[in-house]
Tab-separated table of C-alpha atoms in Angstrom:
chain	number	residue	atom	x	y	z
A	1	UNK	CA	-30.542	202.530	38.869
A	2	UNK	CA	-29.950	199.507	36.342
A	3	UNK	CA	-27.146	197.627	36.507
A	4	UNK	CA	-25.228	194.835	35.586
A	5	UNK	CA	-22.229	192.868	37.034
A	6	UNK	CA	-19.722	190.285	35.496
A	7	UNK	CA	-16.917	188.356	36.643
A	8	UNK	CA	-14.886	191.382	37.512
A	9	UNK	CA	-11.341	189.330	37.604
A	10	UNK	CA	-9.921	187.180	34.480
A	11	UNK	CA	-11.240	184.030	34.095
A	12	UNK	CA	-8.678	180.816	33.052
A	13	UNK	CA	-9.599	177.552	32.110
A	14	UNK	CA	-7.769	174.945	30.413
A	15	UNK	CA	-8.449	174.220	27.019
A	16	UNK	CA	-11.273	171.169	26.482
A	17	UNK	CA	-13.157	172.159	29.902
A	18	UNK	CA	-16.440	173.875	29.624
A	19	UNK	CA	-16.036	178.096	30.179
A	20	UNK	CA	-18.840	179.471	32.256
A	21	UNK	CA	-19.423	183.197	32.636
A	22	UNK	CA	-21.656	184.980	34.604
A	23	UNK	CA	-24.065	187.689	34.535
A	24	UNK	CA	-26.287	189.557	36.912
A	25	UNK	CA	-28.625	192.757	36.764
A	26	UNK	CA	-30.374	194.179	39.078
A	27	UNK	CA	-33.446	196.637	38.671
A	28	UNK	CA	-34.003	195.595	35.504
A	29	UNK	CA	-36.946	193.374	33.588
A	30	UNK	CA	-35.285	192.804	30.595
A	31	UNK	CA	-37.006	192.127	27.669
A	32	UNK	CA	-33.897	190.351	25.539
A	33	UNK	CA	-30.323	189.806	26.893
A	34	UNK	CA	-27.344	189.368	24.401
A	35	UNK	CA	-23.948	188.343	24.651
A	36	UNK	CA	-20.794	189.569	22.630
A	37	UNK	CA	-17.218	188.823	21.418
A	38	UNK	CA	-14.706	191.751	21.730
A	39	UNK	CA	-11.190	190.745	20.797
A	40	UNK	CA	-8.306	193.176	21.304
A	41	UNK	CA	-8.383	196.857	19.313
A	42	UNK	CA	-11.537	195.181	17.568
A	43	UNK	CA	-15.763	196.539	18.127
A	44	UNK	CA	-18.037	193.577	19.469
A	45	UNK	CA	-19.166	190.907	17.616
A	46	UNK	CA	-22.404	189.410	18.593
A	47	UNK	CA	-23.070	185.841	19.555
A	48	UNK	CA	-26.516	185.038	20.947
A	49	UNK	CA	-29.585	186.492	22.259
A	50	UNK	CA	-32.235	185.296	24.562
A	51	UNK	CA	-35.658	186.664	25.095
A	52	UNK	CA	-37.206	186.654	28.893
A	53	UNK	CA	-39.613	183.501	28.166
A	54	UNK	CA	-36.461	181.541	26.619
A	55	UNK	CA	-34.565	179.694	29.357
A	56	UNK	CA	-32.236	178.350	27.179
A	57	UNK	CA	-30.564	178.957	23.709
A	58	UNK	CA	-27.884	177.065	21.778
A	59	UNK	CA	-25.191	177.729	19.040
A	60	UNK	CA	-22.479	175.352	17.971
A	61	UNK	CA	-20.112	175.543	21.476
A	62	UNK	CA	-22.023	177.659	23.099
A	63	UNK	CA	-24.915	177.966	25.943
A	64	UNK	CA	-26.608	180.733	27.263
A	65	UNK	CA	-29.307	180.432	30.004
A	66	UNK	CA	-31.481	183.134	31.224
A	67	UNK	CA	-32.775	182.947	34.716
A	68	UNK	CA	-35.584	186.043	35.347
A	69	UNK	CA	-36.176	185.192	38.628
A	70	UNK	CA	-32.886	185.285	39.712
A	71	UNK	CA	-32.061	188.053	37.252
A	72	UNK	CA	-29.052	185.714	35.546
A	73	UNK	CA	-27.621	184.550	32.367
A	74	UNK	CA	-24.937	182.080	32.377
A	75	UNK	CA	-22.911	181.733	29.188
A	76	UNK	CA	-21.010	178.415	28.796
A	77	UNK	CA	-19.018	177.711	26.034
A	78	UNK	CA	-17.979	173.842	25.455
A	79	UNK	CA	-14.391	172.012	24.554
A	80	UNK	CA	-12.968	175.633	24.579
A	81	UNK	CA	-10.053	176.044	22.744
A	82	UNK	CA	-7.756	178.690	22.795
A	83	UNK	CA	-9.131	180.754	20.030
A	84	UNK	CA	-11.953	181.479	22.530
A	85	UNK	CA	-9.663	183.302	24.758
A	86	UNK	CA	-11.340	186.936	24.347
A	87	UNK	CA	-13.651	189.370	26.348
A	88	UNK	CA	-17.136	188.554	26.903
A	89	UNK	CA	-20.203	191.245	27.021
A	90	UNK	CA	-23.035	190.844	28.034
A	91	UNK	CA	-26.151	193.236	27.579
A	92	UNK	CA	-29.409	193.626	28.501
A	93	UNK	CA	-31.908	196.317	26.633
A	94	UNK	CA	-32.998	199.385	28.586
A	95	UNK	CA	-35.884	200.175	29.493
A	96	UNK	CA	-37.365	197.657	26.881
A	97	UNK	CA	-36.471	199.963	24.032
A	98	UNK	CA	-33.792	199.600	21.344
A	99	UNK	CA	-31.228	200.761	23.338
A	100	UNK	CA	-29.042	198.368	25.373
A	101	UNK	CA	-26.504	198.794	28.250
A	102	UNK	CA	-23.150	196.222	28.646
A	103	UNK	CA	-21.502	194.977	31.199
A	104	UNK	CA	-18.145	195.577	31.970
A	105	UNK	CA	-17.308	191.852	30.330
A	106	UNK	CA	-15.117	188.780	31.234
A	107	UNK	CA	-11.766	188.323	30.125
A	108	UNK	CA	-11.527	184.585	29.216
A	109	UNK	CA	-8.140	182.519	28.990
A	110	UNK	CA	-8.044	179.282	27.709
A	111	UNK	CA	-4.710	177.695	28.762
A	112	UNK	CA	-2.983	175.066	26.164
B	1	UNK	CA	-21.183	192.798	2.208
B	2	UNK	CA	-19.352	195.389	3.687
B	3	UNK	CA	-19.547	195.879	7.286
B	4	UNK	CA	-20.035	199.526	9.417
B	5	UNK	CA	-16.846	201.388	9.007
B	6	UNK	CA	-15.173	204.362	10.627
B	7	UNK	CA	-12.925	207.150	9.973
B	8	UNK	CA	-10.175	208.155	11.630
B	9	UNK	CA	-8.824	204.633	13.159
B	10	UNK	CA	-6.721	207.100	15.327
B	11	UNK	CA	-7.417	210.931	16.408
B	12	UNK	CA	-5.057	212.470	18.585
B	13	UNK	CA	-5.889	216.273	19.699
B	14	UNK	CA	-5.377	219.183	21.965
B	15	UNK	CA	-7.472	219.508	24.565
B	16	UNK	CA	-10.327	222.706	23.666
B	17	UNK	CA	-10.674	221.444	20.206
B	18	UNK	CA	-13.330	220.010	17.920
B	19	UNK	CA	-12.888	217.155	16.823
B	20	UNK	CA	-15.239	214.943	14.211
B	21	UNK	CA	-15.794	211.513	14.276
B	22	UNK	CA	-17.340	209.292	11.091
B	23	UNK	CA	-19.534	206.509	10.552
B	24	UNK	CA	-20.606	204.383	7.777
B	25	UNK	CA	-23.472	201.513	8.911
B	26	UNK	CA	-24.043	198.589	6.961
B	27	UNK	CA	-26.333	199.640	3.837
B	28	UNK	CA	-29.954	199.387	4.627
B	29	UNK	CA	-29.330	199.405	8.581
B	30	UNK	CA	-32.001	201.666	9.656
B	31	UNK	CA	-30.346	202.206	13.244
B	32	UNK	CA	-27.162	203.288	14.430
B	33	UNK	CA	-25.809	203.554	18.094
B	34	UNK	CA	-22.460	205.466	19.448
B	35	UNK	CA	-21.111	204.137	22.609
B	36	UNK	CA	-17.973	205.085	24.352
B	37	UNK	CA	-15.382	202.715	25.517
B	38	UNK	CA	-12.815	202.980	27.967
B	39	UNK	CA	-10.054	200.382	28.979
B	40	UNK	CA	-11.250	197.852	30.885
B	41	UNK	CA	-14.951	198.806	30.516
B	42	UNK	CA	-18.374	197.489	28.386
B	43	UNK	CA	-19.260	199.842	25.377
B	44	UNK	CA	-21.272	202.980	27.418
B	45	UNK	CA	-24.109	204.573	25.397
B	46	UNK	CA	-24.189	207.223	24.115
B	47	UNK	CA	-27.200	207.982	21.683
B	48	UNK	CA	-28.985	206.245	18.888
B	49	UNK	CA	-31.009	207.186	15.697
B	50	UNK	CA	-33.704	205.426	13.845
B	51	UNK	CA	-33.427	206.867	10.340
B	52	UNK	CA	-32.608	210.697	10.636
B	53	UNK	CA	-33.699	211.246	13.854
B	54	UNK	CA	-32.508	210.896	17.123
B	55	UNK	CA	-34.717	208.257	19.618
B	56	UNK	CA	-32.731	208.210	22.622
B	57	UNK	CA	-29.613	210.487	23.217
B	58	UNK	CA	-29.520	210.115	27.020
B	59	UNK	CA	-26.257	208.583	26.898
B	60	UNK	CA	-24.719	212.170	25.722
B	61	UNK	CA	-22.523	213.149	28.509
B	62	UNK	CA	-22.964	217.109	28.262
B	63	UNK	CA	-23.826	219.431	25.418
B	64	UNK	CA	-20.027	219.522	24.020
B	65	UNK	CA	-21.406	216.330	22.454
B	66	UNK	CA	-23.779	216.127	19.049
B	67	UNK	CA	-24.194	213.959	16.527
B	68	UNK	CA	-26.089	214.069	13.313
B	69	UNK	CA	-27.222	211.757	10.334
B	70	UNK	CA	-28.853	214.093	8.099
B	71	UNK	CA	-29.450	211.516	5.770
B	72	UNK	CA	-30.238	208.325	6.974
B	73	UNK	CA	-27.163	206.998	6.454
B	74	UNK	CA	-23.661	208.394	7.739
B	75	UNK	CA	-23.893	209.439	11.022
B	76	UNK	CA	-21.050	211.785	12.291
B	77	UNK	CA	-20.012	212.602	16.094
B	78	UNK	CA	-19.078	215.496	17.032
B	79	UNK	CA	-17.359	216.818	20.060
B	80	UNK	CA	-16.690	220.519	20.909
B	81	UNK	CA	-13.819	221.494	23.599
B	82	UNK	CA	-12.247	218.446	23.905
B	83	UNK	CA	-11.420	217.588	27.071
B	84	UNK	CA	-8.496	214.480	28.495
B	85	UNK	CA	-11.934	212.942	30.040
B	86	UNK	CA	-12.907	212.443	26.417
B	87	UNK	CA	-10.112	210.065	25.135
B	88	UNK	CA	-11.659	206.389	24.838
B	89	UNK	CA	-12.426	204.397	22.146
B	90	UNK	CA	-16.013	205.821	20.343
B	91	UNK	CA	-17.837	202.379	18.220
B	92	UNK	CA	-20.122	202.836	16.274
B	93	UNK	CA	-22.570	200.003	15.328
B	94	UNK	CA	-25.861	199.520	13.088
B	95	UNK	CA	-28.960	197.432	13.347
B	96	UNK	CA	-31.466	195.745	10.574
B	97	UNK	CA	-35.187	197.117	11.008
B	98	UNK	CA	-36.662	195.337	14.068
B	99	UNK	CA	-33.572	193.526	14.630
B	100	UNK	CA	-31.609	193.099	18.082
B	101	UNK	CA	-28.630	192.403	17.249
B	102	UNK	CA	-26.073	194.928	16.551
B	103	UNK	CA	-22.911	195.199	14.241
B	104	UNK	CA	-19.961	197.172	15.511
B	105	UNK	CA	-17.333	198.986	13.690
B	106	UNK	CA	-13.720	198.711	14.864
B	107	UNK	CA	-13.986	201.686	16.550
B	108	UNK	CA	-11.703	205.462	16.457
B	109	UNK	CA	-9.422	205.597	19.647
B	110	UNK	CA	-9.585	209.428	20.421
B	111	UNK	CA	-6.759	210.790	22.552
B	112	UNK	CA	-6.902	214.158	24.043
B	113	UNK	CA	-3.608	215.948	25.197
C-alpha cells in the first residue's frame, strides 16, 4: 500500500541555520507533491507544490526538491527564524486523482 | 475574501449519538475534502466532492459515516452512533476548479464520551 514517512521525532535548529525536512513514499508515482503549514489548533496552510518533472521549486525562504527516483522531497527553509517553528506536511496525490494523502509531518523548532 | 469555515469549533457528545458537522468552502470552490485528524497525525481522508457529487469517498471509515452537499456548496458530515474512536479533529478544506492546492478550515474537535 502507499505510504509516506517523515521525520518521526522533533526537529530543532537554531535560528539563522537552514531547516531541512524530509520526505519519503513508497509505492507511489506521484503526479504532484505539496507541502503544508499546520500551526497549533489551526487547519493547514499550504506552501508549495512540485510536479514529478520539476526538480526544484522556490518561494521566498523556502526550497523544495523532488527526487522521483529516489521517491524524495526535501523541504529546506533558509535563515529560519522562530516564527517558522510549526508542523510540516507533506502530501503526495493518490492515485493521480484529486485526492491526496499526508504524512504524519515534522515538528520544527527554531531555537533563539 | 472569506476563507472555508466550520461550525461547531467544539462538539462534545455521548457515545451512540448523531452528531452533525458543517462546512462552508470558499465561494466558487468547486471541491471540498473532509479529513480526520488525530494528535500527532497528518490530516487522514476521508471523502471528497466535485460539485454535488461524491468522487472518491474511500476514506469513509464504515457506514456510520455520510456526508452530503446537496447544493454545491455547504457540505455537512454526518456521523451516526458515535463512538470514543471517533473523537479527532474533522477539517474541512476547498479547492479552485483544476487547482491543487487546498484551503483548510480550522477544523471542529469532536469528543466522544
Amino acid at each position: 500500500s502507499q505510504k509516506i514517512e517523515q521525520n518521526s521525532e522533533a526537529l530543532n535548529i537554531q535560528e539563522g541555520k537552514t531547516a531541512t525536512l524530509t520526505c519519503n513514499y513508497t509505492n507511489y508515482s506521484p503526479a504532484y507533491l505539496q507541502w503544508y503549514r499546520q500551526d497549533p489548533g489551526r487547519g493547514p496552510v499550504f506552501l508549495l507544490l512540485i510536479r514529478e518533472n520539476e526538480k526544484e521549486k522556490r518561494k521566498e525562504r523556502l526550497k523544495v526538491t523532488f527526487d522521483t527516483t529516489l521517491k524524495q522531497s526535501l523541504f529546506h527553509i533558509t535563515a529560519s527564524q522562530p516564527a517558522d517553528s510549526a508542523t510540516y506536511l507533506c502530501a503526495l496525490d493518490g492515485n493521480r486523482d484529486d485526492k491526496i494523502i499526508f504524512g504524519k509531518g515534522t515538528r520544527l523548532h527554531i531555537l533563539p | 475574501g472569506a476563507g472555508v469555515s466550520q461550525t461547531p469549533s467544539n462538539k462534545v457528545t455521548e457515545k451512540g449519538k448523531y452528531v452533525e458537522l458543517r462546512c462552508d468552502p470558499i465561494s466558487g470552490h468547486t471541491a471540498l475534502y473532509w479529513y480526520r485528524q488525530s494528535l500527532g497525525q497528518g490530516p487522514e481522508f476521508l471523502i471528497y466532492f466535485q460539485g454535488t457529487g461524491a468522487a472518491d469517498d474511500s476514506g469513509l471509515p464504515n457506514d456510520r459515516f455520510f456526508a452530503v452537499r446537496p447544493e454545491g456548496s455547504v457540505s455537512t458530515l454526518k456521523i451516526q452512533r458515535t463512538e470514543r474512536g471517533d473523537s479527532a479533529v474533522y477539517l474541512c478544506a476547498s479547492s479552485a476548479l483544476g487547482g491543487k492546492e487546498q484551503y483548510f478550515g480550522p477544523g471542529t474537535r469532536l469528543t466522544v464520551t
